[in-house]
Amino acid sequence: MPLRDRIFALLLFFAINGIGNSRAQIQMDFSNATDRAAAGKYTARAQDWRVGGVVYQVLVDRFAPPADAEAKRSLYPAPKVLRRWEEPAARGKYLEAEKLWSHEIDFWGGDLVSLRGKLGYVKSLGVTTLFLNPIHNAYTNHKYDGLELNELSPEIGKRADLALLAREVHALGMKLVLDGGFNHMGRNAPRFKEAETNPRSPYRDWFVFGPGHQGGARTWRQAQNLPELNFESAAVRNYIYAAPDSVVRNYLRDGIDGWRIDVAMDIGFRFLSEMTAAAHETKPGSLLLGEIANYPKEWFPALDGTLLFPLRELIVRIADGSIEPPTGAAMIARMYADADFDAMLRSWVYLDNHDTPRLATRLPNVQARQLAQMLQFTLPGTVNLYYGNEIDMVGGDDPESRGPMRWDLVEKAPASMAWLRDLVRLRENHRALRVGDLRWVTAQRLLGYERFTDRAADTVIVLINPTNQPINETIMIANSKLMSETQMRDLVPVTGVKSVVMRAGLLTVDVPAQGFRVLSPDTGTRAGNSLYKYVQ
């Protein structure tokens, strides 16, 4: 029986039998029990590594240059091209014979060995989880066209290299998540080539063939190099996740901590539910996160979390001024209210990745970019950073967004890196931003919300002004534990604004143009007394 139900049953017993306690005492006992239950909720969230952390996404080929690129050149036979690290990623031409674009087979030579050499750097950013785009054996650089998913691409490394990477990641207190390109394989995959030419092949039902499909087989988004797997085939399900030696289970046993499932919405609720169950059975507490471009509401519990496409769109459009603050607040509020909140805490809040223009290109204005990042770091969820975010790397749509890491910019210690580290510390120092609930501030012109837990001192209030004019507004904070006359502290320094005092649940605040305020109550003692001596 849930705790709340047990408490109500106990109260009913007291009322009927007249045992001992007064009404006031019963109410106090109920309140204390409720507070303990709430505290347990936040403690459980804090103990779940999947909640509220900072994920750093890496394309292994593009992140860290190899020790000896020339020694690897034979691993990139023509028409593949091994580029110099200084060369930018640029759009190529369509190769009809290969059924793909030439920039899909441009390589820079990064591998698991070179990545291991940069783990200290990743950790220094405050990262809690390292996420790698696909590394399984595939023809292209992006590796969503798998040849054999239970093997690593030779130029990336071997399974033993991955196991070693996992151990070193764990030794630094981080987790390791891989990208699973499970919806489709590549047209060069031996299974597909056999199934395509032999109707009697045991792999024939792994794919969907027919004259209604361009090229004769069902492909992902009409990309001829990406024939879709048929999850209605038991053999496919056994290969991907169901069998003891399946891809999902094998890599978890190798030491990884979870999977991000590519184009998960195309796999559907049933098969994702089975995949998640298989992962949890193999490694309790592992992560199954889906790349879901749709509204997130009904994708839980089929998945532990999703990549929050709709939230990214809202954040970026609020930051660039194309969505008004009240409208943006209403949309974000509905999304969190509709979906399972704990699943949203496990979901990844991202602003750019390998499929989008880089953030510094999408939002070239520094103030707008920092405003978007403040939303990313303070709304509920797990922060997902793309390599190079910390140095404001630029790049348009794929392939420009997939350029090699600019280590020359890192050496210059740009202001953007200090800013990102400040945001990471803000989350580290305030547990409400990692595991707290969400409540919206009543405001007319500002976008404002509160992250809170069972403790008043944890409260963080975030106020966003994406307009080109400073705003002075009186807002209401619906937090019963915030005492009147509480002095509010600015957690992020803001110049030229007045200090703020809570009075009867109201705050009158100044927020600069294209700026923000991040406030927290001062619950300490003044002149020997504390407003919070009986309210915690």
mmCIF file of N, CA and C in Angstrom, residues 449-532:
data_model
loop_
_atom_site.group_PDB
_atom_site.id
_atom_site.type_symbol
_atom_site.label_atom_id
_atom_site.label_comp_id
_atom_site.label_asym_id
_atom_site.label_seq_id
_atom_site.Cartn_x
_atom_site.Cartn_y
_atom_site.Cartn_z
ATOM 1 N N TYR A 449 9.955 30.666 -13.874
ATOM 2 C CA TYR A 449 9.590 29.393 -13.260
ATOM 3 C C TYR A 449 10.449 29.172 -12.025
ATOM 4 N N GLU A 450 10.002 28.227 -11.230
ATOM 5 C CA GLU A 450 10.647 27.915 -9.961
ATOM 6 C C GLU A 450 11.005 26.439 -9.947
ATOM 7 N N ARG A 451 12.225 26.131 -9.562
ATOM 8 C CA ARG A 451 12.630 24.750 -9.305
ATOM 9 C C ARG A 451 12.693 24.597 -7.793
ATOM 10 N N PHE A 452 12.022 23.596 -7.255
ATOM 11 C CA PHE A 452 11.906 23.487 -5.804
ATOM 12 C C PHE A 452 11.920 22.036 -5.359
ATOM 13 N N THR A 453 12.250 21.834 -4.082
ATOM 14 C CA THR A 453 12.217 20.519 -3.453
ATOM 15 C C THR A 453 11.397 20.636 -2.170
ATOM 16 N N ASP A 454 11.621 19.716 -1.242
ATOM 17 C CA ASP A 454 10.934 19.763 0.046
ATOM 18 C C ASP A 454 11.532 20.814 0.972
ATOM 19 N N ARG A 455 12.676 21.405 0.601
ATOM 20 C CA ARG A 455 13.360 22.368 1.465
ATOM 21 C C ARG A 455 13.300 23.755 0.849
ATOM 22 N N ALA A 456 12.845 24.729 1.641
ATOM 23 C CA ALA A 456 12.727 26.102 1.151
ATOM 24 C C ALA A 456 14.058 26.641 0.649
ATOM 25 N N ALA A 457 15.144 26.288 1.338
ATOM 26 C CA ALA A 457 16.456 26.820 0.982
ATOM 27 C C ALA A 457 16.916 26.364 -0.394
ATOM 28 N N ASP A 458 16.371 25.268 -0.907
ATOM 29 C CA ASP A 458 16.760 24.761 -2.225
ATOM 30 C C ASP A 458 16.171 25.568 -3.378
ATOM 31 N N THR A 459 15.157 26.363 -3.104
ATOM 32 C CA THR A 459 14.379 27.017 -4.162
ATOM 33 C C THR A 459 15.257 27.871 -5.077
ATOM 34 N N VAL A 460 15.060 27.724 -6.377
ATOM 35 C CA VAL A 460 15.711 28.559 -7.389
ATOM 36 C C VAL A 460 14.632 29.118 -8.307
ATOM 37 N N ILE A 461 14.628 30.429 -8.471
ATOM 38 C CA ILE A 461 13.652 31.105 -9.333
ATOM 39 C C ILE A 461 14.395 31.655 -10.549
ATOM 40 N N VAL A 462 13.915 31.305 -11.735
ATOM 41 C CA VAL A 462 14.560 31.717 -12.981
ATOM 42 C C VAL A 462 13.610 32.646 -13.733
ATOM 43 N N LEU A 463 14.114 33.824 -14.084
ATOM 44 C CA LEU A 463 13.321 34.828 -14.800
ATOM 45 C C LEU A 463 14.051 35.188 -16.088
ATOM 46 N N ILE A 464 13.363 35.080 -17.205
ATOM 47 C CA ILE A 464 13.958 35.266 -18.522
ATOM 48 C C ILE A 464 13.278 36.433 -19.235
ATOM 49 N N ASN A 465 14.085 37.320 -19.809
ATOM 50 C CA ASN A 465 13.574 38.430 -20.608
ATOM 51 C C ASN A 465 14.251 38.401 -21.972
ATOM 52 N N PRO A 466 13.610 37.777 -22.979
ATOM 53 C CA PRO A 466 14.239 37.704 -24.297
ATOM 54 C C PRO A 466 14.008 38.940 -25.168
ATOM 55 N N THR A 467 13.285 39.943 -24.650
ATOM 56 C CA THR A 467 12.971 41.126 -25.448
ATOM 57 C C THR A 467 14.155 42.084 -25.482
ATOM 58 N N ASN A 468 14.044 43.103 -26.316
ATOM 59 C CA ASN A 468 15.114 44.089 -26.461
ATOM 60 C C ASN A 468 14.983 45.248 -25.491
ATOM 61 N N GLN A 469 14.036 45.163 -24.547
ATOM 62 C CA GLN A 469 13.827 46.215 -23.573
ATOM 63 C C GLN A 469 13.912 45.652 -22.163
ATOM 64 N N PRO A 470 14.502 46.413 -21.207
ATOM 65 C CA PRO A 470 14.489 45.947 -19.813
ATOM 66 C C PRO A 470 13.061 45.894 -19.290
ATOM 67 N N ILE A 471 12.815 44.973 -18.374
ATOM 68 C CA ILE A 471 11.466 44.799 -17.824
ATOM 69 C C ILE A 471 11.522 44.937 -16.303
ATOM 70 N N ASN A 472 10.613 45.750 -15.781
ATOM 71 C CA ASN A 472 10.356 45.817 -14.341
ATOM 72 C C ASN A 472 8.944 45.308 -14.130
ATOM 73 N N GLU A 473 8.798 44.253 -13.344
ATOM 74 C CA GLU A 473 7.472 43.646 -13.197
ATOM 75 C C GLU A 473 7.318 43.066 -11.799
ATOM 76 N N THR A 474 6.096 43.129 -11.291
ATOM 77 C CA THR A 474 5.755 42.453 -10.046
ATOM 78 C C THR A 474 5.165 41.091 -10.386
ATOM 79 N N ILE A 475 5.758 40.040 -9.814
ATOM 80 C CA ILE A 475 5.360 38.668 -10.131
ATOM 81 C C ILE A 475 4.977 37.943 -8.842
ATOM 82 N N MET A 476 4.236 36.849 -8.987
ATOM 83 C CA MET A 476 3.845 36.068 -7.820
ATOM 84 C C MET A 476 4.575 34.732 -7.830
ATOM 85 N N ILE A 477 5.105 34.354 -6.641
ATOM 86 C CA ILE A 477 5.778 33.081 -6.452
ATOM 87 C C ILE A 477 4.896 32.231 -5.540
ATOM 88 N N ALA A 478 4.328 31.159 -6.084
ATOM 89 C CA ALA A 478 3.339 30.358 -5.342
ATOM 90 C C ALA A 478 4.023 29.282 -4.504
ATOM 91 N N ASN A 479 4.927 29.717 -3.612
ATOM 92 C CA ASN A 479 5.661 28.798 -2.745
ATOM 93 C C ASN A 479 5.330 29.141 -1.302
ATOM 94 N N SER A 480 4.566 28.281 -0.632
ATOM 95 C CA SER A 480 4.092 28.563 0.724
ATOM 96 C C SER A 480 5.216 28.628 1.744
ATOM 97 N N LYS A 481 6.369 28.052 1.430
ATOM 98 C CA LYS A 481 7.468 28.026 2.395
ATOM 99 C C LYS A 481 8.366 29.252 2.316
ATOM 100 N N LEU A 482 8.229 30.074 1.284
ATOM 101 C CA LEU A 482 9.054 31.275 1.182
ATOM 102 C C LEU A 482 8.445 32.365 2.069
ATOM 103 N N MET A 483 9.158 32.741 3.108
ATOM 104 C CA MET A 483 8.655 33.657 4.118
ATOM 105 C C MET A 483 8.665 35.098 3.604
ATOM 106 N N SER A 484 7.646 35.840 3.979
ATOM 107 C CA SER A 484 7.605 37.260 3.651
ATOM 108 C C SER A 484 8.798 37.956 4.291
ATOM 109 N N GLU A 485 9.335 38.944 3.578
ATOM 110 C CA GLU A 485 10.529 39.704 3.970
ATOM 111 C C GLU A 485 11.821 38.918 3.729
ATOM 112 N N THR A 486 11.751 37.830 2.973
ATOM 113 C CA THR A 486 12.970 37.095 2.625
ATOM 114 C C THR A 486 13.791 37.882 1.612
ATOM 115 N N GLN A 487 15.072 38.036 1.899
ATOM 116 C CA GLN A 487 16.003 38.638 0.945
ATOM 117 C C GLN A 487 16.376 37.580 -0.097
ATOM 118 N N MET A 488 16.272 37.936 -1.378
ATOM 119 C CA MET A 488 16.612 37.015 -2.453
ATOM 120 C C MET A 488 18.023 37.295 -2.955
ATOM 121 N N ARG A 489 18.795 36.243 -3.203
ATOM 122 C CA ARG A 489 20.168 36.361 -3.687
ATOM 123 C C ARG A 489 20.226 36.079 -5.185
ATOM 124 N N ASP A 490 21.046 36.817 -5.902
ATOM 125 C CA ASP A 490 21.304 36.544 -7.320
ATOM 126 C C ASP A 490 22.389 35.475 -7.410
ATOM 127 N N LEU A 491 22.034 34.313 -7.944
ATOM 128 C CA LEU A 491 23.001 33.226 -8.076
ATOM 129 C C LEU A 491 23.959 33.446 -9.238
ATOM 130 N N VAL A 492 23.542 34.226 -10.216
ATOM 131 C CA VAL A 492 24.400 34.632 -11.326
ATOM 132 C C VAL A 492 24.470 36.158 -11.289
ATOM 133 N N PRO A 493 25.654 36.732 -11.133
ATOM 134 C CA PRO A 493 25.753 38.191 -11.006
ATOM 135 C C PRO A 493 25.144 38.921 -12.201
ATOM 136 N N VAL A 494 24.360 39.954 -11.903
ATOM 137 C CA VAL A 494 23.744 40.795 -12.929
ATOM 138 C C VAL A 494 24.006 42.242 -12.533
ATOM 139 N N THR A 495 24.596 43.012 -13.416
ATOM 140 C CA THR A 495 24.941 44.394 -13.094
ATOM 141 C C THR A 495 23.740 45.307 -13.325
ATOM 142 N N GLY A 496 23.656 46.356 -12.503
ATOM 143 C CA GLY A 496 22.666 47.404 -12.709
ATOM 144 C C GLY A 496 21.254 47.057 -12.319
ATOM 145 N N VAL A 497 21.063 46.078 -11.430
ATOM 146 C CA VAL A 497 19.716 45.732 -10.986
ATOM 147 C C VAL A 497 19.635 45.859 -9.467
ATOM 148 N N LYS A 498 18.442 46.115 -8.953
ATOM 149 C CA LYS A 498 18.230 46.273 -7.521
ATOM 150 C C LYS A 498 18.067 44.906 -6.864
ATOM 151 N N SER A 499 18.461 44.828 -5.597
ATOM 152 C CA SER A 499 18.226 43.597 -4.842
ATOM 153 C C SER A 499 16.726 43.413 -4.647
ATOM 154 N N VAL A 500 16.334 42.167 -4.409
ATOM 155 C CA VAL A 500 14.921 41.809 -4.396
ATOM 156 C C VAL A 500 14.549 41.231 -3.039
ATOM 157 N N VAL A 501 13.385 41.654 -2.512
ATOM 158 C CA VAL A 501 12.868 41.131 -1.252
ATOM 159 C C VAL A 501 11.477 40.557 -1.495
ATOM 160 N N MET A 502 11.259 39.339 -0.987
ATOM 161 C CA MET A 502 9.943 38.704 -1.075
ATOM 162 C C MET A 502 8.994 39.360 -0.081
ATOM 163 N N ARG A 503 7.834 39.798 -0.546
ATOM 164 C CA ARG A 503 6.825 40.371 0.334
ATOM 165 C C ARG A 503 5.469 39.767 -0.010
ATOM 166 N N ALA A 504 4.959 38.981 0.938
ATOM 167 C CA ALA A 504 3.634 38.375 0.791
ATOM 168 C C ALA A 504 3.497 37.600 -0.512
ATOM 169 N N GLY A 505 4.535 36.849 -0.873
ATOM 170 C CA GLY A 505 4.498 36.024 -2.076
ATOM 171 C C GLY A 505 4.755 36.768 -3.364
ATOM 172 N N LEU A 506 5.095 38.054 -3.283
ATOM 173 C CA LEU A 506 5.315 38.873 -4.478
ATOM 174 C C LEU A 506 6.762 39.332 -4.554
ATOM 175 N N LEU A 507 7.271 39.424 -5.771
ATOM 176 C CA LEU A 507 8.589 39.982 -6.029
ATOM 177 C C LEU A 507 8.453 41.063 -7.094
ATOM 178 N N THR A 508 9.072 42.200 -6.851
ATOM 179 C CA THR A 508 9.170 43.225 -7.882
ATOM 180 C C THR A 508 10.606 43.229 -8.375
ATOM 181 N N VAL A 509 10.795 42.870 -9.644
ATOM 182 C CA VAL A 509 12.137 42.606 -10.168
ATOM 183 C C VAL A 509 12.435 43.411 -11.415
ATOM 184 N N ASP A 510 13.714 43.691 -11.589
ATOM 185 C CA ASP A 510 14.230 44.261 -12.835
ATOM 186 C C ASP A 510 15.011 43.165 -13.545
ATOM 187 N N VAL A 511 14.705 42.979 -14.834
ATOM 188 C CA VAL A 511 15.441 42.009 -15.645
ATOM 189 C C VAL A 511 15.936 42.721 -16.893
ATOM 190 N N PRO A 512 17.245 42.721 -17.145
ATOM 191 C CA PRO A 512 17.788 43.445 -18.303
ATOM 192 C C PRO A 512 17.262 42.904 -19.630
ATOM 193 N N ALA A 513 17.370 43.711 -20.674
ATOM 194 C CA ALA A 513 17.013 43.282 -22.026
ATOM 195 C C ALA A 513 17.869 42.088 -22.422
ATOM 196 N N GLN A 514 17.248 41.087 -23.036
ATOM 197 C CA GLN A 514 17.922 39.846 -23.433
ATOM 198 C C GLN A 514 18.742 39.284 -22.265
ATOM 199 N N GLY A 515 18.130 39.338 -21.084
ATOM 200 C CA GLY A 515 18.854 38.908 -19.895
ATOM 201 C C GLY A 515 18.014 38.031 -18.995
ATOM 202 N N PHE A 516 18.497 37.793 -17.798
ATOM 203 C CA PHE A 516 17.849 36.866 -16.877
ATOM 204 C C PHE A 516 18.210 37.241 -15.452
ATOM 205 N N ARG A 517 17.440 36.727 -14.500
ATOM 206 C CA ARG A 517 17.775 36.732 -13.081
ATOM 207 C C ARG A 517 17.581 35.309 -12.580
ATOM 208 N N VAL A 518 18.521 34.844 -11.783
ATOM 209 C CA VAL A 518 18.420 33.535 -11.144
ATOM 210 C C VAL A 518 18.519 33.785 -9.648
ATOM 211 N N LEU A 519 17.419 33.583 -8.939
ATOM 212 C CA LEU A 519 17.296 33.996 -7.545
ATOM 213 C C LEU A 519 17.104 32.803 -6.622
ATOM 214 N N SER A 520 17.578 32.966 -5.389
ATOM 215 C CA SER A 520 17.394 31.954 -4.365
ATOM 216 C C SER A 520 17.199 32.647 -3.023
ATOM 217 N N PRO A 521 16.378 32.105 -2.113
ATOM 218 C CA PRO A 521 16.115 32.777 -0.843
ATOM 219 C C PRO A 521 17.304 32.671 0.108
ATOM 220 N N ASP A 522 17.566 33.754 0.840
ATOM 221 C CA ASP A 522 18.546 33.734 1.914
ATOM 222 C C ASP A 522 17.822 33.270 3.172
ATOM 223 N N THR A 523 18.057 32.030 3.567
ATOM 224 C CA THR A 523 17.360 31.465 4.724
ATOM 225 C C THR A 523 18.237 31.472 5.975
ATOM 226 N N GLY A 524 19.328 32.225 5.931
ATOM 227 C CA GLY A 524 20.242 32.251 7.060
ATOM 228 C C GLY A 524 19.746 33.104 8.218
ATOM 229 N N THR A 525 20.574 33.209 9.256
ATOM 230 C CA THR A 525 20.238 33.938 10.479
ATOM 231 C C THR A 525 20.718 35.379 10.389
ATOM 232 N N ARG A 526 19.863 36.302 10.820
ATOM 233 C CA ARG A 526 20.219 37.716 10.891
ATOM 234 C C ARG A 526 19.898 38.242 12.285
ATOM 235 N N ALA A 527 20.871 38.902 12.877
ATOM 236 C CA ALA A 527 20.700 39.454 14.229
ATOM 237 C C ALA A 527 20.202 38.383 15.199
ATOM 238 N N GLY A 528 20.714 37.171 15.039
ATOM 239 C CA GLY A 528 20.367 36.094 15.951
ATOM 240 C C GLY A 528 19.035 35.431 15.694
ATOM 241 N N ASN A 529 18.362 35.807 14.631
ATOM 242 C CA ASN A 529 17.043 35.233 14.363
ATOM 243 C C ASN A 529 16.954 34.810 12.897
ATOM 244 N N SER A 530 16.115 33.812 12.618
ATOM 245 C CA SER A 530 15.896 33.354 11.252
ATOM 246 C C SER A 530 14.404 33.272 10.973
ATOM 247 N N LEU A 531 13.994 33.799 9.848
ATOM 248 C CA LEU A 531 12.594 33.668 9.429
ATOM 249 C C LEU A 531 12.212 32.206 9.240
ATOM 250 N N TYR A 532 13.214 31.359 9.073
ATOM 251 C CA TYR A 532 12.970 29.958 8.711
ATOM 252 C C TYR A 532 13.235 28.993 9.871
#
